[in-house]
PDB file of N, CA and C in Angstrom:
ATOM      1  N   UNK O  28     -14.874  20.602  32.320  1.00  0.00           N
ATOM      2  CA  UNK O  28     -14.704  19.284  32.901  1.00  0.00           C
ATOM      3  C   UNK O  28     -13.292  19.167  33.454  1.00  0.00           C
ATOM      4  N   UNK O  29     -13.220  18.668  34.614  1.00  0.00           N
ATOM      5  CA  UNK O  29     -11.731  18.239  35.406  1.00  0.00           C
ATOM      6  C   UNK O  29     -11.096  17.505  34.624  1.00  0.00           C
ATOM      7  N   UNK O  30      -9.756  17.445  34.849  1.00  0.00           N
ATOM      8  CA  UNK O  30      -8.963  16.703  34.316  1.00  0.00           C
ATOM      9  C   UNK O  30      -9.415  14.994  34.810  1.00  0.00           C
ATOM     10  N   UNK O  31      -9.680  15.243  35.657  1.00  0.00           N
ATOM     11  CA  UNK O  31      -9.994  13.953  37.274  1.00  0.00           C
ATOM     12  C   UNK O  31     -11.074  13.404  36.802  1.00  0.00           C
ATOM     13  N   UNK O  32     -12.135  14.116  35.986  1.00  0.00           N
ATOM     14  CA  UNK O  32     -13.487  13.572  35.590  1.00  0.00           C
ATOM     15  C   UNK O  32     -12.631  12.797  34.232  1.00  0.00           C
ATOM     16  N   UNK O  33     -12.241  13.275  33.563  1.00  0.00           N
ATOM     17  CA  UNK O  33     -11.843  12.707  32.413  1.00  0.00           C
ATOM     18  C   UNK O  33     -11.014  11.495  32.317  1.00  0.00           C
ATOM     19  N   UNK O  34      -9.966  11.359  33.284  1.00  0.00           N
ATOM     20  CA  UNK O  34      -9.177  10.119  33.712  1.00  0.00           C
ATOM     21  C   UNK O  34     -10.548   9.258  34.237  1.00  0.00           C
ATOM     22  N   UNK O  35     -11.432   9.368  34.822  1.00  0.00           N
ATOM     23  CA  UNK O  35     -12.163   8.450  35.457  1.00  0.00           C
ATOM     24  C   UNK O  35     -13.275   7.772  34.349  1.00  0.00           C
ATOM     25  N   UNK O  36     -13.564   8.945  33.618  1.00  0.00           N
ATOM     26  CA  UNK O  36     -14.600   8.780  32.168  1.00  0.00           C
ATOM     27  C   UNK O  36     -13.603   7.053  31.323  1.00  0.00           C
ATOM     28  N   UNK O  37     -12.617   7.956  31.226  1.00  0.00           N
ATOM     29  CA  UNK O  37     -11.299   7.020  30.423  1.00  0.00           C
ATOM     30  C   UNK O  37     -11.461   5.478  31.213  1.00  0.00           C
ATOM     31  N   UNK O  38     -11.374   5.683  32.488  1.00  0.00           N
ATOM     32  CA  UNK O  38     -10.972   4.076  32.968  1.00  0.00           C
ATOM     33  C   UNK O  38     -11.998   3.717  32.736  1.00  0.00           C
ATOM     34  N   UNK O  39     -13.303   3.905  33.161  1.00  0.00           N
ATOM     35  CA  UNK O  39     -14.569   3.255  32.784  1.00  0.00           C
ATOM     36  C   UNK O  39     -14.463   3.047  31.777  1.00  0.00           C
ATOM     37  N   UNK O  40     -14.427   3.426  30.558  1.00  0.00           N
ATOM     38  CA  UNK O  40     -14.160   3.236  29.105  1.00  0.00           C
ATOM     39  C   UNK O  40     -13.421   1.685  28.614  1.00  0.00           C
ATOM     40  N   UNK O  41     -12.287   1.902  29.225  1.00  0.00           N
ATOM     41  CA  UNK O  41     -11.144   0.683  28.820  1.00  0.00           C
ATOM     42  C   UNK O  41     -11.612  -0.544  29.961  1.00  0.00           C
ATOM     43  N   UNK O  42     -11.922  -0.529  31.164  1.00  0.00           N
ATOM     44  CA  UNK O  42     -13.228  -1.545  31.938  1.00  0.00           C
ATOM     45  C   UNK O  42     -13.895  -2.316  31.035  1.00  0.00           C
ATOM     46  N   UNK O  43     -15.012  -1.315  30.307  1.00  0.00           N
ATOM     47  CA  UNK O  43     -15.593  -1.833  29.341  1.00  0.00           C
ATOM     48  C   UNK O  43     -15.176  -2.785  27.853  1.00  0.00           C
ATOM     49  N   UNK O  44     -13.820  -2.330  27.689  1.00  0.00           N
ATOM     50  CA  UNK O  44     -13.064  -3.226  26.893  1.00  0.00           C
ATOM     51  C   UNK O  44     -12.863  -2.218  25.427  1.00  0.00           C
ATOM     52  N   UNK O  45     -12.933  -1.157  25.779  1.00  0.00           N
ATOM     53  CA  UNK O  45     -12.495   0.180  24.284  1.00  0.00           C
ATOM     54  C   UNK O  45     -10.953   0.379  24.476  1.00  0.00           C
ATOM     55  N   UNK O  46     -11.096   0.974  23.168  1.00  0.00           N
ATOM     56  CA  UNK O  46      -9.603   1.081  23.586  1.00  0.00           C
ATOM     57  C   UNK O  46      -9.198   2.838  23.758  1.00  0.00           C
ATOM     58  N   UNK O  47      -8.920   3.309  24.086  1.00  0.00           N
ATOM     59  CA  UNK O  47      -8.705   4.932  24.650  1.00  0.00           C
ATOM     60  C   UNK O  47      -7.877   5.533  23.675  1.00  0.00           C
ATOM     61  N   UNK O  48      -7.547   6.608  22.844  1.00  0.00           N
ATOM     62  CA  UNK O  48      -6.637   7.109  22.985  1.00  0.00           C
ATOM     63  C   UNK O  48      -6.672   9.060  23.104  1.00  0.00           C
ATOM     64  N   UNK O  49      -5.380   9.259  23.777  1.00  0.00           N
ATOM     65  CA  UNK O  49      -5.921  10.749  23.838  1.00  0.00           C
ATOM     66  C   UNK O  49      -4.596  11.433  23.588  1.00  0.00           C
ATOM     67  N   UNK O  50      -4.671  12.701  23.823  1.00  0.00           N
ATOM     68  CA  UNK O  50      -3.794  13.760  22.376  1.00  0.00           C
ATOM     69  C   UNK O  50      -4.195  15.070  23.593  1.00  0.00           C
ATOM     70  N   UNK O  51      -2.636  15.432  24.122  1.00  0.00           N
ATOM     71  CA  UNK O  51      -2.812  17.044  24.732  1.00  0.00           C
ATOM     72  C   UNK O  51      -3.739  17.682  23.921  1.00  0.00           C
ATOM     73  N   UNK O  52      -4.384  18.593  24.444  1.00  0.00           N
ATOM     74  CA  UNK O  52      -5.165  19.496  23.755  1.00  0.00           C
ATOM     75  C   UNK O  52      -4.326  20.719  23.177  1.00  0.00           C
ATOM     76  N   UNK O  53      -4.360  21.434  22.731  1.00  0.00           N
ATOM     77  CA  UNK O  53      -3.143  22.446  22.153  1.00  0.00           C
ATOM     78  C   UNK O  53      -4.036  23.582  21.871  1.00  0.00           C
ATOM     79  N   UNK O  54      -3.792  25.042  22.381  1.00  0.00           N
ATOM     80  CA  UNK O  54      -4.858  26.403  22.288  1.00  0.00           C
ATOM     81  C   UNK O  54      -4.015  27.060  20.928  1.00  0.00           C
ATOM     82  N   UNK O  55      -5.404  27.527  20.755  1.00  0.00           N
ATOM     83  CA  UNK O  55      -4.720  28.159  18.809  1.00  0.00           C
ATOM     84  C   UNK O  55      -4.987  29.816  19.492  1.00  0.00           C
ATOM     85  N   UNK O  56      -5.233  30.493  19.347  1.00  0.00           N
ATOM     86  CA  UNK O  56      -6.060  32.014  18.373  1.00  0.00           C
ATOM     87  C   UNK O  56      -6.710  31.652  17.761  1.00  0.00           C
ATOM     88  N   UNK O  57      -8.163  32.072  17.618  1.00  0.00           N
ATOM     89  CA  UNK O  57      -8.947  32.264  16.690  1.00  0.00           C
ATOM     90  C   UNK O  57      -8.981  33.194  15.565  1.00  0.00           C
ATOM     91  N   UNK O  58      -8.215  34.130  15.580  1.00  0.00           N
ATOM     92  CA  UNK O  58      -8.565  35.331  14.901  1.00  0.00           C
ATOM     93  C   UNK O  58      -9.173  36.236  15.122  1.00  0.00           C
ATOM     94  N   UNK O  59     -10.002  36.136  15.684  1.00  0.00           N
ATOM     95  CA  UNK O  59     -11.269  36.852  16.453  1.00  0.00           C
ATOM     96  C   UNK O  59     -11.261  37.218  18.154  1.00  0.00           C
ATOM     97  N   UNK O  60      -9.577  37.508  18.600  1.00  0.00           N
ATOM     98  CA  UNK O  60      -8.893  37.527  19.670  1.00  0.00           C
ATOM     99  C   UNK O  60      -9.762  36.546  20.961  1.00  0.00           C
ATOM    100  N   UNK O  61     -10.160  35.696  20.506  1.00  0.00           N
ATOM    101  CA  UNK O  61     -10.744  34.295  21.587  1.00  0.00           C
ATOM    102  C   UNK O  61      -8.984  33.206  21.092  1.00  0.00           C
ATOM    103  N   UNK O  62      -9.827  32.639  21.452  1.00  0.00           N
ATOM    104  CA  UNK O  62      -9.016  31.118  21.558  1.00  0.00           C
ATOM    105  C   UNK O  62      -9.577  29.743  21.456  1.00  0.00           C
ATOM    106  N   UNK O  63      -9.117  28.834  20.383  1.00  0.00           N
ATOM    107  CA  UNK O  63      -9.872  27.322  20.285  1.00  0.00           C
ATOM    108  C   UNK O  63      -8.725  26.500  20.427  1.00  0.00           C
ATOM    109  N   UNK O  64      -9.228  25.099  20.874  1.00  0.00           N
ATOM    110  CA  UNK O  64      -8.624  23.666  21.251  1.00  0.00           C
ATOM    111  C   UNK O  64      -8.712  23.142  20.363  1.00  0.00           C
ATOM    112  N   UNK O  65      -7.730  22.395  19.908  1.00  0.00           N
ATOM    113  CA  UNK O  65      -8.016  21.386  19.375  1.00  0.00           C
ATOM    114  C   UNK O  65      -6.680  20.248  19.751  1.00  0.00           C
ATOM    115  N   UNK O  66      -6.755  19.043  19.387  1.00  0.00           N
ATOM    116  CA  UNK O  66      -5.598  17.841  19.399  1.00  0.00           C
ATOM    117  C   UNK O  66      -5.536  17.047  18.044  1.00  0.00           C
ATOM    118  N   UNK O  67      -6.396  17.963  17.230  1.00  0.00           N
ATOM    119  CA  UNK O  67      -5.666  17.483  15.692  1.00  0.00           C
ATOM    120  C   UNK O  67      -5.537  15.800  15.841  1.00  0.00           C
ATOM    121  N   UNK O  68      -6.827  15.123  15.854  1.00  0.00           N
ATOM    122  CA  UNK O  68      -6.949  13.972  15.398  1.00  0.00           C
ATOM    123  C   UNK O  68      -7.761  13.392  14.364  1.00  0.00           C
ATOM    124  N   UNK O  69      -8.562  13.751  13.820  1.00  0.00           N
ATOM    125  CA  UNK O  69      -9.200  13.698  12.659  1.00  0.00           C
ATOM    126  C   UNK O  69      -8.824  12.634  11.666  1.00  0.00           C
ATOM    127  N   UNK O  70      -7.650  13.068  10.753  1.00  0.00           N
ATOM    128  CA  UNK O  70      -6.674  12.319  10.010  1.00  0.00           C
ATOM    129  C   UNK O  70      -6.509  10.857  10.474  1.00  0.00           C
ATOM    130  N   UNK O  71      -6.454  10.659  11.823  1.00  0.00           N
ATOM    131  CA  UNK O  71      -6.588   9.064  12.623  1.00  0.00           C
ATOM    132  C   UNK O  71      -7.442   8.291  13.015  1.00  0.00           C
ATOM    133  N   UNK O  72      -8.227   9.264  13.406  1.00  0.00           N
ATOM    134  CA  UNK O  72      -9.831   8.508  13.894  1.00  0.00           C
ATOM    135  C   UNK O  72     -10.489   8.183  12.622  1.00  0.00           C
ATOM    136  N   UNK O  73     -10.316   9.030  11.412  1.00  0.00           N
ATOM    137  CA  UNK O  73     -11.021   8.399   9.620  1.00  0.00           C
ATOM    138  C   UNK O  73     -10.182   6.906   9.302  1.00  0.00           C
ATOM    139  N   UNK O  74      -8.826   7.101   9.474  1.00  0.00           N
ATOM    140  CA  UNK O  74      -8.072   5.893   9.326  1.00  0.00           C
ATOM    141  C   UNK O  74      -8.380   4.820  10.118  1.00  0.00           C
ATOM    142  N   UNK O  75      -7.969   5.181  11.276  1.00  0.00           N
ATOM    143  CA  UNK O  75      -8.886   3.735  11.800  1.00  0.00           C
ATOM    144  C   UNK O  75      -9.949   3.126  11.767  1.00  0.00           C
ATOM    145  N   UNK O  76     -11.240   4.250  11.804  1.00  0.00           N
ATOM    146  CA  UNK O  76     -12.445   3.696  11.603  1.00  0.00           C
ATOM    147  C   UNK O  76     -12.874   3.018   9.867  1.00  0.00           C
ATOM    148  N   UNK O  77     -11.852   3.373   9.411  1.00  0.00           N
ATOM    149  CA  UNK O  77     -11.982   2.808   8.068  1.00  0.00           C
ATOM    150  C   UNK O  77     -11.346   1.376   8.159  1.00  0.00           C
ATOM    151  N   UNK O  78     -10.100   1.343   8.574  1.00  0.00           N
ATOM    152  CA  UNK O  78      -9.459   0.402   8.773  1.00  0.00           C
ATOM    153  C   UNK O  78     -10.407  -1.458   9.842  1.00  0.00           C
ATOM    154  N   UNK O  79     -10.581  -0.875  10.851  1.00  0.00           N
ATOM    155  CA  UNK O  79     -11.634  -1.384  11.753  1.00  0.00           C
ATOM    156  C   UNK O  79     -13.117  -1.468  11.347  1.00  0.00           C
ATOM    157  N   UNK O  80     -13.031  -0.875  10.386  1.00  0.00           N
ATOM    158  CA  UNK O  80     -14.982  -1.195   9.990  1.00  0.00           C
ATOM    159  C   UNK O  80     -15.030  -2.134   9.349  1.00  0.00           C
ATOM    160  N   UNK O  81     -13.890  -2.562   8.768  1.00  0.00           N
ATOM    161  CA  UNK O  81     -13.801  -4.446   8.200  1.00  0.00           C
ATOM    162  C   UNK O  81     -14.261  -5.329   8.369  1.00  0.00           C
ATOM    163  N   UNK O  82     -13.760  -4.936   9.914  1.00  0.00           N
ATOM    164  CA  UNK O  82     -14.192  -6.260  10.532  1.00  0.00           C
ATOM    165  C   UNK O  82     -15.394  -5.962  11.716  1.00  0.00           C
ATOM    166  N   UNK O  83     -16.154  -4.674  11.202  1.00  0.00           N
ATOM    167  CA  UNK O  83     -17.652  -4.139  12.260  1.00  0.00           C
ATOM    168  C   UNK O  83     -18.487  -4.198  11.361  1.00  0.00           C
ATOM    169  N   UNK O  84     -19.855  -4.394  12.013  1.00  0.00           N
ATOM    170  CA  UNK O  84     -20.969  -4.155  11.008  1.00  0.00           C
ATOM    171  C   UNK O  84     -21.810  -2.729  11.494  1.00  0.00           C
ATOM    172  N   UNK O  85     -21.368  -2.085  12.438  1.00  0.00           N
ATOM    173  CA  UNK O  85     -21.720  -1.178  12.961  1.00  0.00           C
ATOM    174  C   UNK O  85     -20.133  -0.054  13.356  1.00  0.00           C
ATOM    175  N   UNK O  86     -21.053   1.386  13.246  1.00  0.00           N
ATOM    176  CA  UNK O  86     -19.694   2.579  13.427  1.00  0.00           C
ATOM    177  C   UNK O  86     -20.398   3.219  14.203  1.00  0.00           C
ATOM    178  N   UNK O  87     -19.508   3.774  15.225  1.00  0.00           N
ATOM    179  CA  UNK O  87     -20.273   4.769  15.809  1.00  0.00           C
ATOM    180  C   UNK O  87     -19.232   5.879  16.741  1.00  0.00           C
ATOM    181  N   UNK O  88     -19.638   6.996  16.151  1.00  0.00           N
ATOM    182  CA  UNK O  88     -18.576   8.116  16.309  1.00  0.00           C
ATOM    183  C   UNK O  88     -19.175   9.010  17.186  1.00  0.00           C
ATOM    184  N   UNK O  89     -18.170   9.244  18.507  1.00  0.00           N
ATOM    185  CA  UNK O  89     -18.494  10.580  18.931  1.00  0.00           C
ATOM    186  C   UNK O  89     -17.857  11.595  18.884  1.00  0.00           C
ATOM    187  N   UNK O  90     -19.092  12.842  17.757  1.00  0.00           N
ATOM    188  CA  UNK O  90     -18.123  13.965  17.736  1.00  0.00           C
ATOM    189  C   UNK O  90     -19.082  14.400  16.993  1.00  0.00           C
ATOM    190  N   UNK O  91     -19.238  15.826  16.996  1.00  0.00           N
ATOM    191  CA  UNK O  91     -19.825  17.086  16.514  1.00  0.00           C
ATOM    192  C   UNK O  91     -19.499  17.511  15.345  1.00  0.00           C
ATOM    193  N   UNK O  92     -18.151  17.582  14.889  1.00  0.00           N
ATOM    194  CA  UNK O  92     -17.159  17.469  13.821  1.00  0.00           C
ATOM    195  C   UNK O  92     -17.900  17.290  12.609  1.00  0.00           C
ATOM    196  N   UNK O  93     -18.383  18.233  11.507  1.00  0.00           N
ATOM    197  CA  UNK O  93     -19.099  17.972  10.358  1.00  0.00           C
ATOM    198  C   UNK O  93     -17.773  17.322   9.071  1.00  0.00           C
ATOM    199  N   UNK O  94     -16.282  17.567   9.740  1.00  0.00           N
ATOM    200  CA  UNK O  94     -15.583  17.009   8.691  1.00  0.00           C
ATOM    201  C   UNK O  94     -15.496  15.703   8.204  1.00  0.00           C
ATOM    202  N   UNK O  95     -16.011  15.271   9.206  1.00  0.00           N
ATOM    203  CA  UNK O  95     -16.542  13.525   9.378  1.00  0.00           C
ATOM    204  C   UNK O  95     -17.433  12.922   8.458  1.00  0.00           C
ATOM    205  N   UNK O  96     -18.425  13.600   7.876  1.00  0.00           N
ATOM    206  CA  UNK O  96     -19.118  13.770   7.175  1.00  0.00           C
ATOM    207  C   UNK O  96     -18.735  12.592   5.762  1.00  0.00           C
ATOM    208  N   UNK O  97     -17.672  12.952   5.031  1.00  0.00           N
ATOM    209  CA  UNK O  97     -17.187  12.292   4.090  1.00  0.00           C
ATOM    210  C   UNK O  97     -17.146  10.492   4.638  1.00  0.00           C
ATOM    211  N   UNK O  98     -16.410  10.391   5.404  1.00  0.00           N
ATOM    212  CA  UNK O  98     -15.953   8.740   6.366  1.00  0.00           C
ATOM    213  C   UNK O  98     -17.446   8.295   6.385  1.00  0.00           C
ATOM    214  N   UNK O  99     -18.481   9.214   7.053  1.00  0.00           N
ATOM    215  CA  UNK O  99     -19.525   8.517   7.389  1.00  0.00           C
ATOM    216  C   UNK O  99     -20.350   8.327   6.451  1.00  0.00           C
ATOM    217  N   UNK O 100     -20.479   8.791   5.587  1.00  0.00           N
ATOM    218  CA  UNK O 100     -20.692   8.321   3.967  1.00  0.00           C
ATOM    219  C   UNK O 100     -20.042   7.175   3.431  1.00  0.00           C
ATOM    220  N   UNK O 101     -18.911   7.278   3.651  1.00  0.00           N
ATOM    221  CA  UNK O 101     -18.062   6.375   2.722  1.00  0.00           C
ATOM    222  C   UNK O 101     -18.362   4.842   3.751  1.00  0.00           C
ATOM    223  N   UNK O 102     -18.171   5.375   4.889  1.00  0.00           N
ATOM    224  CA  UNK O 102     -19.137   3.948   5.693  1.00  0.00           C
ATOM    225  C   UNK O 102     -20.300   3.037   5.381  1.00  0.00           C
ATOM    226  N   UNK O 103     -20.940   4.606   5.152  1.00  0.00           N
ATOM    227  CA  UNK O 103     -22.972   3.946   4.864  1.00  0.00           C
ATOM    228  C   UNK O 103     -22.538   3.580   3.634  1.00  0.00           C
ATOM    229  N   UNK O 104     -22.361   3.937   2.883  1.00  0.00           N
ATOM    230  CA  UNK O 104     -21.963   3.345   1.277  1.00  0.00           C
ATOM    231  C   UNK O 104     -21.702   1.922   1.274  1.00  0.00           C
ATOM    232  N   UNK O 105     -20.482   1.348   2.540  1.00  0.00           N
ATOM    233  CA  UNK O 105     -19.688   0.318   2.336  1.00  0.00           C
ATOM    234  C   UNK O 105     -21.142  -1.001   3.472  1.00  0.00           C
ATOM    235  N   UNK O 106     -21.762   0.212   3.287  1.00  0.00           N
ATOM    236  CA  UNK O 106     -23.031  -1.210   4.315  1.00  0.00           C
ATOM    237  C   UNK O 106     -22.876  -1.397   5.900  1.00  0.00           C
ATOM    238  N   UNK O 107     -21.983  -0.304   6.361  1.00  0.00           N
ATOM    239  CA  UNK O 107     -22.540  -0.159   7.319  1.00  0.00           C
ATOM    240  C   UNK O 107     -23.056   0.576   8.693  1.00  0.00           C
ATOM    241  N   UNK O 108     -23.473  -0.006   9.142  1.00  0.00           N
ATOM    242  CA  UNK O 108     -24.823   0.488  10.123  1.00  0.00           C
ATOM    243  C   UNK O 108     -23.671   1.934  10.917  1.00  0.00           C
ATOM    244  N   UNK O 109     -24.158   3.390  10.336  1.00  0.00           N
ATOM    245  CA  UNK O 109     -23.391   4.366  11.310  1.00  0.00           C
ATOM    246  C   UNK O 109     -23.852   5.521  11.916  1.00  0.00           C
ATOM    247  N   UNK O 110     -23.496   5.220  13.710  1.00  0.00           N
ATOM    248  CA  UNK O 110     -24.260   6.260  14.489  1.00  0.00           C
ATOM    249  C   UNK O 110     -22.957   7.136  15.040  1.00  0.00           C
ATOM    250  N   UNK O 111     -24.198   8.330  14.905  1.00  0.00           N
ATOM    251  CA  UNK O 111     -23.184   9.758  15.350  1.00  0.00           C
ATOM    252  C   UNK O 111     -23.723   9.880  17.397  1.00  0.00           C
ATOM    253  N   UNK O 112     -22.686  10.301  18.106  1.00  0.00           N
ATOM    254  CA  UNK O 112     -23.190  10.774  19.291  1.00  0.00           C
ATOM    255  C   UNK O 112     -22.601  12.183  19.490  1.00  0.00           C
ATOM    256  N   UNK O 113     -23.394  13.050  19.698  1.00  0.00           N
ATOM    257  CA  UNK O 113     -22.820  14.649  19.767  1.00  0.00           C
ATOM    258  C   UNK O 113     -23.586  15.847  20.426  1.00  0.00           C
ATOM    259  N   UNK O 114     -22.945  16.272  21.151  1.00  0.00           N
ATOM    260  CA  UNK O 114     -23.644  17.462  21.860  1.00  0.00           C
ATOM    261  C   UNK O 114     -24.308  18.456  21.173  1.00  0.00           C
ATOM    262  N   UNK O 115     -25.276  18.941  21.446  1.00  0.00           N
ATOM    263  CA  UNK O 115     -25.883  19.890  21.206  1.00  0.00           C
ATOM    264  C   UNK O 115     -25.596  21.175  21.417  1.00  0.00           C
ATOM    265  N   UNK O 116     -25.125  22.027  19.926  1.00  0.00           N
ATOM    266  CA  UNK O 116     -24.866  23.711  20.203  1.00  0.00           C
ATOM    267  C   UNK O 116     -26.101  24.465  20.667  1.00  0.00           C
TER     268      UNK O 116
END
């Protein structure tokens, strides 16, 4: 995906009234002489959505990310309503 698609994804987004945030992407090594992305947000997106589900009766996360797993438990636990959106491997 373009950089150009993604700025445009973004404005539509905040249009709609979300709020955006985004994080350079940063290339690791795999180990396995490839290479993975990541922007190491995890730690923030659990905090907030914990923080913000206070005052939601609904969560809804997009991301593939099985570390999520725990939050979205600890969500359904707390009553409420939580949808995953995620691409298909």
């Amino acid at each position: 995906h373009s950089d150009e698609a993604a700025v445009g994804f973004n404005a539509m987004l905040r249009s709609f009234g979300y709020t955006v945030v985004t994080r350079p992407m940063r290339t690791f090594a795999d180990g396995n002489g490839g290479v993975r992305k990541s922007c190491n947000m995890d730690a923030e997106i659990a905090v907030e959505a914990m923080l913000r589900s206070a005052d939601h009766d609904t969560v809804i996360l997009g991301s593939g990310d099985g570390d999520f797993a725990p939050l979205m438990n600890k969500l359904r636990a707390a009553g409420k309503d939580v949808y995953i959106a995620s691409h298909a491997r």
